[in-house]
Tab-separated table of C-alpha atoms in Angstrom:
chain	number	residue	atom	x	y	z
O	104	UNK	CA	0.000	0.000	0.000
O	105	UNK	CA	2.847	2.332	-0.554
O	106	UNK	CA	3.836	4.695	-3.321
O	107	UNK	CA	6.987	6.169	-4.137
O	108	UNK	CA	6.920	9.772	-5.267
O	109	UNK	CA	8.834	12.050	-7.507
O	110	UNK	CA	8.684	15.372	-5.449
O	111	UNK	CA	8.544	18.536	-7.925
O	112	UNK	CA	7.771	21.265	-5.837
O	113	UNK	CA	7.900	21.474	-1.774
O	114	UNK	CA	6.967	24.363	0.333
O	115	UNK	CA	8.161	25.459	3.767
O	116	UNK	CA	5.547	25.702	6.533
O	117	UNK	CA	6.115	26.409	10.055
O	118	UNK	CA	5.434	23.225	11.359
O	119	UNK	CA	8.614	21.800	9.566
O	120	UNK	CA	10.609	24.859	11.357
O	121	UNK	CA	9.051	23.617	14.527
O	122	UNK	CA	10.617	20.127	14.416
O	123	UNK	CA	13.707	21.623	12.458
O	124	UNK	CA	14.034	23.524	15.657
O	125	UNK	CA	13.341	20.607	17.780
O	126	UNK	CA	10.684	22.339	19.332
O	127	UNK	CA	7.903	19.199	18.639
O	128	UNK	CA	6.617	16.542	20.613
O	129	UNK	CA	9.913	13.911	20.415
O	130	UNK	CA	13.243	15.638	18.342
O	131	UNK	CA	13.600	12.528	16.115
O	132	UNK	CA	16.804	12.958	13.981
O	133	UNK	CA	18.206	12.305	11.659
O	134	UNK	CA	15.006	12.725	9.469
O	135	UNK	CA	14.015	14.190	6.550
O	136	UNK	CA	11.400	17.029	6.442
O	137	UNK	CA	9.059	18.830	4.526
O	138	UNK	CA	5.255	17.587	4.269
O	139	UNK	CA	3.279	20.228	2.240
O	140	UNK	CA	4.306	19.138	-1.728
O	141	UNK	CA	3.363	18.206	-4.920
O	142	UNK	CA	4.674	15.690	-7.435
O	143	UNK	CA	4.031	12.877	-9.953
O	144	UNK	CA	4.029	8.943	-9.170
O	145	UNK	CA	6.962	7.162	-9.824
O	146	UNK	CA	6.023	3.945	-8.902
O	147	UNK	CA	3.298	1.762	-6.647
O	148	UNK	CA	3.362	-0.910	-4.621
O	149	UNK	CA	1.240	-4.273	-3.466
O	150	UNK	CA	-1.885	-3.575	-2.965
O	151	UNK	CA	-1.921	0.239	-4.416
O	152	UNK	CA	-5.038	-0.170	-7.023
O	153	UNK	CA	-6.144	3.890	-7.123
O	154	UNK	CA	-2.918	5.405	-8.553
O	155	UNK	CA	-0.295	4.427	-11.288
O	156	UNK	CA	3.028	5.877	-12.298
O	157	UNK	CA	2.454	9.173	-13.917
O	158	UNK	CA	-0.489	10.707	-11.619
O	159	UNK	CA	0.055	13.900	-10.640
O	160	UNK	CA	-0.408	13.759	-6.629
O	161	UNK	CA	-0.363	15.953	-3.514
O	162	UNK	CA	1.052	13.452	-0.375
O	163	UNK	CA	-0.775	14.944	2.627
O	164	UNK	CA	-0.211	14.708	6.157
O	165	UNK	CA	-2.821	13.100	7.305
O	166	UNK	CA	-4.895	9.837	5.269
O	167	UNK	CA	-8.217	8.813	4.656
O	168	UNK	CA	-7.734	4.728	4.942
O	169	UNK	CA	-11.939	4.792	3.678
O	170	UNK	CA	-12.334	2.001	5.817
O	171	UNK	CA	-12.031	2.943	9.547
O	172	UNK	CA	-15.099	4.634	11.116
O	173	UNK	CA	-14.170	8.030	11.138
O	174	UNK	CA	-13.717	7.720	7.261
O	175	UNK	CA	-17.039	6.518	6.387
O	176	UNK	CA	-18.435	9.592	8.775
O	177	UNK	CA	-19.422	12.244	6.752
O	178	UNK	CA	-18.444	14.124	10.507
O	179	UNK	CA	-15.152	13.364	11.015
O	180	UNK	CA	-11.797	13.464	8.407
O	181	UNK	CA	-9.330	12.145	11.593
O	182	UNK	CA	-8.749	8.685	10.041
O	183	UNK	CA	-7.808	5.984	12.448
O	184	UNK	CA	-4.590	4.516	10.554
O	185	UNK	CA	-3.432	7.622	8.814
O	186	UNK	CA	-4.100	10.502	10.789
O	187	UNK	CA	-1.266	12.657	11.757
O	188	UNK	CA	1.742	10.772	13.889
O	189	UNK	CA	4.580	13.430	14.656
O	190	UNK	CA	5.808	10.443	16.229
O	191	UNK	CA	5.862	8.066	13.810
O	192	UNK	CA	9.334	8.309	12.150
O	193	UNK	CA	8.621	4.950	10.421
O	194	UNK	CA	6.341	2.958	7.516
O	195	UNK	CA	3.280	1.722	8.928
O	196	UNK	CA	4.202	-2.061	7.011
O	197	UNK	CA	6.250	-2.707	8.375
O	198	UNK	CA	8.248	-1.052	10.920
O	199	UNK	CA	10.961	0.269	8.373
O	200	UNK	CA	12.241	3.843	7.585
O	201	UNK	CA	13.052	3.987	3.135
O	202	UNK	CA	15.609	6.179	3.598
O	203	UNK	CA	19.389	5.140	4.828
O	204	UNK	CA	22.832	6.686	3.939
O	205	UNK	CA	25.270	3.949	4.578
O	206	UNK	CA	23.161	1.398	6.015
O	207	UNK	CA	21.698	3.928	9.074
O	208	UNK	CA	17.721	4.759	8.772
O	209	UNK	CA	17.052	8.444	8.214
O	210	UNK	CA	13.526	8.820	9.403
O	211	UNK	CA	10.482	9.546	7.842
O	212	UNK	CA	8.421	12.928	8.941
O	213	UNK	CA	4.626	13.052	9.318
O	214	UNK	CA	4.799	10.279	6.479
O	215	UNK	CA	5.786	12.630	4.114
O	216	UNK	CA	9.106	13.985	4.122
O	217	UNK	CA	9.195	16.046	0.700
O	218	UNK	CA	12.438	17.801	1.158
O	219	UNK	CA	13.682	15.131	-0.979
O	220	UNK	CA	13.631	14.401	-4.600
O	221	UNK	CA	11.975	11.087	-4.059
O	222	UNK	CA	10.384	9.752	-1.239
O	223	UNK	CA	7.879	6.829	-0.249
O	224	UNK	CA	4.188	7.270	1.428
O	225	UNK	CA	1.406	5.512	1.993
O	226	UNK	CA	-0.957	5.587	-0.634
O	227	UNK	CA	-3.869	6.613	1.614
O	228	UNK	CA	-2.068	9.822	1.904
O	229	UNK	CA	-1.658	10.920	-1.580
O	230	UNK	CA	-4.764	12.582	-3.213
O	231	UNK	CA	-4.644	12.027	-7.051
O	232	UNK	CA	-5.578	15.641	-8.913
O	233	UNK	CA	-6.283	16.778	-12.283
O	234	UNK	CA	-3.057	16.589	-14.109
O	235	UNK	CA	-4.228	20.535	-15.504
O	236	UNK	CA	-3.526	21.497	-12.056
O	237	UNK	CA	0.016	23.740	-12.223
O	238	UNK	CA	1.909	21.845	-8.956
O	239	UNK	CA	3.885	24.552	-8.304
O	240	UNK	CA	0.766	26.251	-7.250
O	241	UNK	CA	-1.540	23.736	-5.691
O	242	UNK	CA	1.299	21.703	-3.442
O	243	UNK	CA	0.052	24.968	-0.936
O	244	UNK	CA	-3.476	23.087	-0.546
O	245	UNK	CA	-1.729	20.204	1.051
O	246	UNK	CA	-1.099	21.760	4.230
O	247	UNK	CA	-1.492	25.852	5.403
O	248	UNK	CA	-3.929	27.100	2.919
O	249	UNK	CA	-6.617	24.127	3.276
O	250	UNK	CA	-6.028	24.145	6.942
O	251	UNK	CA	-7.340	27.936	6.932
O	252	UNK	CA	-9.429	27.701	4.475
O	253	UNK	CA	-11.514	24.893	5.668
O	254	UNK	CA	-11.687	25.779	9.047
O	255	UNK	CA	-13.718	28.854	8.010
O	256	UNK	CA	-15.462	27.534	5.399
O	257	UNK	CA	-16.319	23.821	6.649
O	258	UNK	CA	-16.248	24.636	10.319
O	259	UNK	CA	-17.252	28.050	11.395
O	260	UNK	CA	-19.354	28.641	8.447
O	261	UNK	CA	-20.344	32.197	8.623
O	262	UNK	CA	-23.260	33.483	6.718
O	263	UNK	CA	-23.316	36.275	4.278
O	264	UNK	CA	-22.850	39.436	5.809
O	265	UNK	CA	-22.020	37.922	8.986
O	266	UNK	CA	-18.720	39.348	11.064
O	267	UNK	CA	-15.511	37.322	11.249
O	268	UNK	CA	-12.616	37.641	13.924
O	269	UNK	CA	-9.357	36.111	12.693
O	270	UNK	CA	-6.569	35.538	15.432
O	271	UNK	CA	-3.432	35.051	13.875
O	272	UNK	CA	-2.327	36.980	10.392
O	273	UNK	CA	0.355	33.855	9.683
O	274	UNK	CA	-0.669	32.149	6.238
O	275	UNK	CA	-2.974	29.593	8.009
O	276	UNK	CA	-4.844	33.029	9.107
O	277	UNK	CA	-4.701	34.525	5.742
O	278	UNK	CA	-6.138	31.469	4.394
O	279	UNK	CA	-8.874	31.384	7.480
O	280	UNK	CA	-9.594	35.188	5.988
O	281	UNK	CA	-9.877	34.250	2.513
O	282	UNK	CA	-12.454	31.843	3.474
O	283	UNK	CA	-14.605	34.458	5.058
O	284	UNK	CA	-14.002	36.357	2.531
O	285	UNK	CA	-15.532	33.876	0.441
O	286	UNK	CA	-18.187	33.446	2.623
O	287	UNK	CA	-19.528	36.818	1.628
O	288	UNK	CA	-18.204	38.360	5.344
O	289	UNK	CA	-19.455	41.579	5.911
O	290	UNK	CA	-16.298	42.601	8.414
O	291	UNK	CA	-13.465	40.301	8.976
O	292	UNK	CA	-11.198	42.212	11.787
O	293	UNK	CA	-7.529	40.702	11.948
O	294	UNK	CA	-6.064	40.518	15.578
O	295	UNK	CA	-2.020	40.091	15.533
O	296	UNK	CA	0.849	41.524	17.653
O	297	UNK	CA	2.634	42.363	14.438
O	298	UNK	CA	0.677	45.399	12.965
O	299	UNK	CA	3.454	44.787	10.140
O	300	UNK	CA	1.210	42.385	8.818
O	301	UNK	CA	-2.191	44.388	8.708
O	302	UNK	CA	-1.007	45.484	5.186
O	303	UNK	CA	-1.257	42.242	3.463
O	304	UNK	CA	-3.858	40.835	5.265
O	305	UNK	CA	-6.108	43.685	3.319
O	306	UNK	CA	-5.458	41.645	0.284
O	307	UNK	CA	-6.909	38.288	1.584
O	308	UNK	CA	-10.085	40.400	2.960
O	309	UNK	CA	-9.479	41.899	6.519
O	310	UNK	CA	-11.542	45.084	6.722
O	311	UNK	CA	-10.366	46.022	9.881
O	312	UNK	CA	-7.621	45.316	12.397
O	313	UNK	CA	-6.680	45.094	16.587
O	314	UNK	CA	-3.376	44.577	18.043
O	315	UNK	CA	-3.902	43.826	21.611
O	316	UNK	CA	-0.659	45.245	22.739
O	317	UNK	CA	-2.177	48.368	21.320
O	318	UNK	CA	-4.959	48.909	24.223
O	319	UNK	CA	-5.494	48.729	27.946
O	320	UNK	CA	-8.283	46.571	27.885
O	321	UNK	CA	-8.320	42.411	26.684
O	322	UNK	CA	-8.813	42.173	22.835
O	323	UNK	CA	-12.459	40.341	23.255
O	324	UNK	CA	-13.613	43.714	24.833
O	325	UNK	CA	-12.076	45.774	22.301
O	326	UNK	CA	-14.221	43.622	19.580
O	327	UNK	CA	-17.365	43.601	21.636
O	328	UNK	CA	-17.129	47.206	21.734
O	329	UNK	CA	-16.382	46.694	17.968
O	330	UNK	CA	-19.395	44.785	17.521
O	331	UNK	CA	-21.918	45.502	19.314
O	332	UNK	CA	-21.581	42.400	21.596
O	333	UNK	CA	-19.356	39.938	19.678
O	334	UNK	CA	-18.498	38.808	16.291
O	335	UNK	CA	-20.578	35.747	14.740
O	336	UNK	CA	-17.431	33.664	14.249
O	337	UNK	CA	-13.968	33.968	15.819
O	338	UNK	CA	-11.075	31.520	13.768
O	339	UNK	CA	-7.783	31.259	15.792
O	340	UNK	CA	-4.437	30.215	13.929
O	341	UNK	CA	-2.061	31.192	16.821
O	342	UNK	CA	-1.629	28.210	18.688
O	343	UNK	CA	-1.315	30.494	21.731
O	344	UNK	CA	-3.865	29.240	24.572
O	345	UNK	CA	-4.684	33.050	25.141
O	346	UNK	CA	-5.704	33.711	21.816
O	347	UNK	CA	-7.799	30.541	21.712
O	348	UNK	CA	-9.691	31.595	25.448
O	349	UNK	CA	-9.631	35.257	23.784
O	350	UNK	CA	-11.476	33.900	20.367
O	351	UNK	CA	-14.118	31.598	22.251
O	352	UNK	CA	-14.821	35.147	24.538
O	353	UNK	CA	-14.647	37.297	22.190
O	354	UNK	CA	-17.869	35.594	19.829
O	355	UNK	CA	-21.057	37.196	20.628
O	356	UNK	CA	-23.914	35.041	23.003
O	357	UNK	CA	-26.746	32.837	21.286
O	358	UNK	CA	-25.149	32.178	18.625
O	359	UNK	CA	-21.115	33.076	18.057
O	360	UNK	CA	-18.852	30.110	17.166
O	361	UNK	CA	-15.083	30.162	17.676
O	362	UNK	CA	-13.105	27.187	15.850
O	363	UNK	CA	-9.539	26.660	17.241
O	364	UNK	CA	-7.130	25.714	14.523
O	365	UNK	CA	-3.663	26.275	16.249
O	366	UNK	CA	-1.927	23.156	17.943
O	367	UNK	CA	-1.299	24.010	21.587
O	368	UNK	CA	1.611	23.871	23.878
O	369	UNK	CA	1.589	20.118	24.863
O	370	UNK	CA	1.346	21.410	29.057
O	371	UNK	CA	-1.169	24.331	27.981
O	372	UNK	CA	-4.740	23.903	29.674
O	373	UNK	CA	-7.874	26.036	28.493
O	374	UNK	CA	-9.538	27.807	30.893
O	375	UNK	CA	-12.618	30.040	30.684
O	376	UNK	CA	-16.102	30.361	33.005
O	377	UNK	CA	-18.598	28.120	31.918
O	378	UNK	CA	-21.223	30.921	31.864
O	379	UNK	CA	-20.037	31.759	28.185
O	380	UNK	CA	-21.261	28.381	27.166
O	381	UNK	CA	-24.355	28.560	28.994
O	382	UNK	CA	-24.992	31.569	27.329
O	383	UNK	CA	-25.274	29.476	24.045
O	384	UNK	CA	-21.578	30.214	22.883
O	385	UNK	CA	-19.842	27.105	20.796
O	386	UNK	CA	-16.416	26.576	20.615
O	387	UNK	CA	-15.142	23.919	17.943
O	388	UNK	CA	-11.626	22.527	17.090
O	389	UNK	CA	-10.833	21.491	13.466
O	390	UNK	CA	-8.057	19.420	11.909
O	391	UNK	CA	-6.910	20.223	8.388
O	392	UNK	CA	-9.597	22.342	7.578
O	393	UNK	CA	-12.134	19.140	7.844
O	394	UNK	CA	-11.203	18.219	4.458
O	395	UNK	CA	-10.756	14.463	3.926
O	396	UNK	CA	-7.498	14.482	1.672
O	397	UNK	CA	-8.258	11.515	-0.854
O	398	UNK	CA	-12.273	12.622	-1.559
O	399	UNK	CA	-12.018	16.310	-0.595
O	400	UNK	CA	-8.643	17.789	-2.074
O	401	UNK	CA	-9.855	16.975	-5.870
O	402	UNK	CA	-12.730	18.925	-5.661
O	403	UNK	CA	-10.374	21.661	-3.926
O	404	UNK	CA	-8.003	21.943	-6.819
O	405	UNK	CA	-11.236	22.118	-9.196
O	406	UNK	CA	-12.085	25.059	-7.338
O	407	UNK	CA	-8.633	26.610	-8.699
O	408	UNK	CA	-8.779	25.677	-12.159
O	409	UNK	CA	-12.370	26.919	-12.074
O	410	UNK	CA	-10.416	30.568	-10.288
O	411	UNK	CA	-12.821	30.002	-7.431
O	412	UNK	CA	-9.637	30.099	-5.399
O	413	UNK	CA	-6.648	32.485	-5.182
O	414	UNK	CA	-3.694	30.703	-4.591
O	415	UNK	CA	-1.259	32.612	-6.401
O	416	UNK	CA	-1.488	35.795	-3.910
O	417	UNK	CA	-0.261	32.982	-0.904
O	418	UNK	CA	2.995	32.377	-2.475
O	419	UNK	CA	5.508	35.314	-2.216
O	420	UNK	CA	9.364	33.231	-2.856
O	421	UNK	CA	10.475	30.679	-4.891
O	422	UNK	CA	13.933	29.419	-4.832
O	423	UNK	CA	15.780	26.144	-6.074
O	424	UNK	CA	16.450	23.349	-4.010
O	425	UNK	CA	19.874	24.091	-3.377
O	426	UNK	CA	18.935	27.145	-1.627
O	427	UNK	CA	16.743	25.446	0.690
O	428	UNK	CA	18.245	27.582	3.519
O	429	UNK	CA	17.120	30.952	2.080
O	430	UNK	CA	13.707	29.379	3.096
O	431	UNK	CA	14.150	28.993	6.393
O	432	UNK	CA	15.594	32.123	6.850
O	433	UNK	CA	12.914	34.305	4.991
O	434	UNK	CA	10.529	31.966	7.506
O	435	UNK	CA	12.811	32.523	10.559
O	436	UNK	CA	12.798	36.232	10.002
O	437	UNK	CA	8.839	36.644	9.515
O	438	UNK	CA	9.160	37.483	5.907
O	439	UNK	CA	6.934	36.437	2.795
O	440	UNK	CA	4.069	33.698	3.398
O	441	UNK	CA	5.306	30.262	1.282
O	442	UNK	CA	7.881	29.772	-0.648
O	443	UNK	CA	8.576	27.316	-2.636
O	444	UNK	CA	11.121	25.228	-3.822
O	445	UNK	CA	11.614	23.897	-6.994
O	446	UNK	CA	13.612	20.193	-6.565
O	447	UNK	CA	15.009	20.256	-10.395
O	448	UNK	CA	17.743	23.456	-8.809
């Protein structure tokens, strides 16, 4: 059931800075990164019946097995063999890593690892696409932008003219704004630290814009004030626990919704009075934008072709492979959104 990929085009997110940096759950090394890509099949395995050599592909980081329970629920995309493992450093089959350099494993990461020119993944994790589809563009929907995207869109689901809070202007924010945007939003208000980023947020929708460190009162105030009460929907991309309590609080009573998107602090604890709740206030989590990557991602990169979607506004570098460092220093130093890098240079 495995495939082995030619990788064509790999972006940088911040989640493969975050292991780079050995900041993740278990520093696992050595191991190769990189898990939001595009590329063509090179070859397929037992078993493998859905793709042949030749398909263009995105590998994701997370599978849909369409066996387990949570695949055949229309409610739930967090497959029970293939769901995200920043653990796992190994094939599923059987045990193995594919990679060695003079007989030592180098280990696999989030059964991906696209920073290389070929690499080997289960083929419940690669979503066959339209070979129209220019992969330099769309490898972006196989992390960050659906991530975003989806969790506005499939999760929050504001209505037309609704108002939208987005915590976090990152490109997993920008994406969450294009959705409202989308969405037909009436206001979607930005909330970063960095007011350097207002600016280019304006481009993926955001009307309007708080930093926190910019008044003496906490930021949900500031947008009730804003809002006469609360927005409708409140999207968090931070990761920061204090965003995600400010989000859920900050969503107006009877019938706000905040949707946490941001992976936690492994020790961080939520904490908030219950009376928000009572007062009929939901808070939701989402995973990958609730897309399931095999049946959803398709019909994503349709979208595109169809220019439904603007993808080309999320991608600000490009360099070749051999400059894979400029990448994680334009990351590092808060500049650009992707970039991405072209494995023929």
């Amino acid at each position: 059931m495995e495939v082995r990929l030619k990788i064509l085009y790999t972006s940088l997110c911040h989640t493969d800075v975050y292991f780079w940096e050995a900041k993740g759950q278990t520093p696992v090394f050595p191991r190769i990164l990189g898990h939001e890509a595009a590329g063509i099949v090179e070859s397929v395995g037992e078993g493998v019946t859905e793709l042949a050599p030749g398909d263009h592909v995105l590998p994701v980081f997370t599978g849909e097995c369409k066996e387990c329970a949570h695949c055949k629920s229309e409610e739930s995309n967090m497959c029970e063999l293939l769901r995200i493992n920043p653990d796992r450093k190994v094939m599923i089959n059987d045990g193995q890593a594919r990679f060695s350099i003079n007989g030592q494993p180098i280990y696999h990461f989030l059964g991906t690892s696209t920073f290389s020119e070929y690499t080997v993944v289960h083929s419940g994790c690669v979503a066959k696409i339209n070979p129209e589809a220019p992969l330099d563009k769309v490898c972006v929907l196989s992390c960050g932008f659906c991530t975003g995207f989806g969790a506005t869109v499939n999760v929050a689901k504001p209505k037309k003219g609704s108002t939208v809070a987005i915590f976090g202007l990152g490109a997993v924010g920008l994406a969450a704004a294009e959705g409202a945007r989308v969405a037909g939003a009436s206001r979607i208000i930005g909330v970063d630290l960095n007011s350097n980023r207002f600016e280019t947020a304006k481009k993926f929708g955001c009307t309007e814009f708080v930093n926190p460190l910019e008044h003496s009162k906490p930021v949900q105030e500031v947008l009730a004030e804003m809002t006469n009460g609360g927005v409708d929907r409140a999207v968090e991309c931070t990761g920061n626990i204090n965003a995600m309590i400010q989000a859920l609080e900050s969503v107006h009573d009877g019938w706000g919704v905040a949707v946490l998107v941001g992976v936690p602090h492994k020790d961080a604890e939520f904490k908030t009075h219950p009376i928000h709740f009572l007062n009929e206030k939901t808070l939701k989590g989402t995973f990958y934008g609730h897309y399931k990557p095999r049946t959803d991602l398709p019909v994503v990169v349709e979208q595109y072709l169809k220019g439904e979607l603007e993808l080309e506004k999320f991608i600000t570098h490009s360099v070749p492979f051999s400059e894979i460092n400029k990448a994680f220093e334009l990351m590092l130093a808060g500049q650009g959104l992707r970039c991405i890098i072209h494995m023929d240079g």
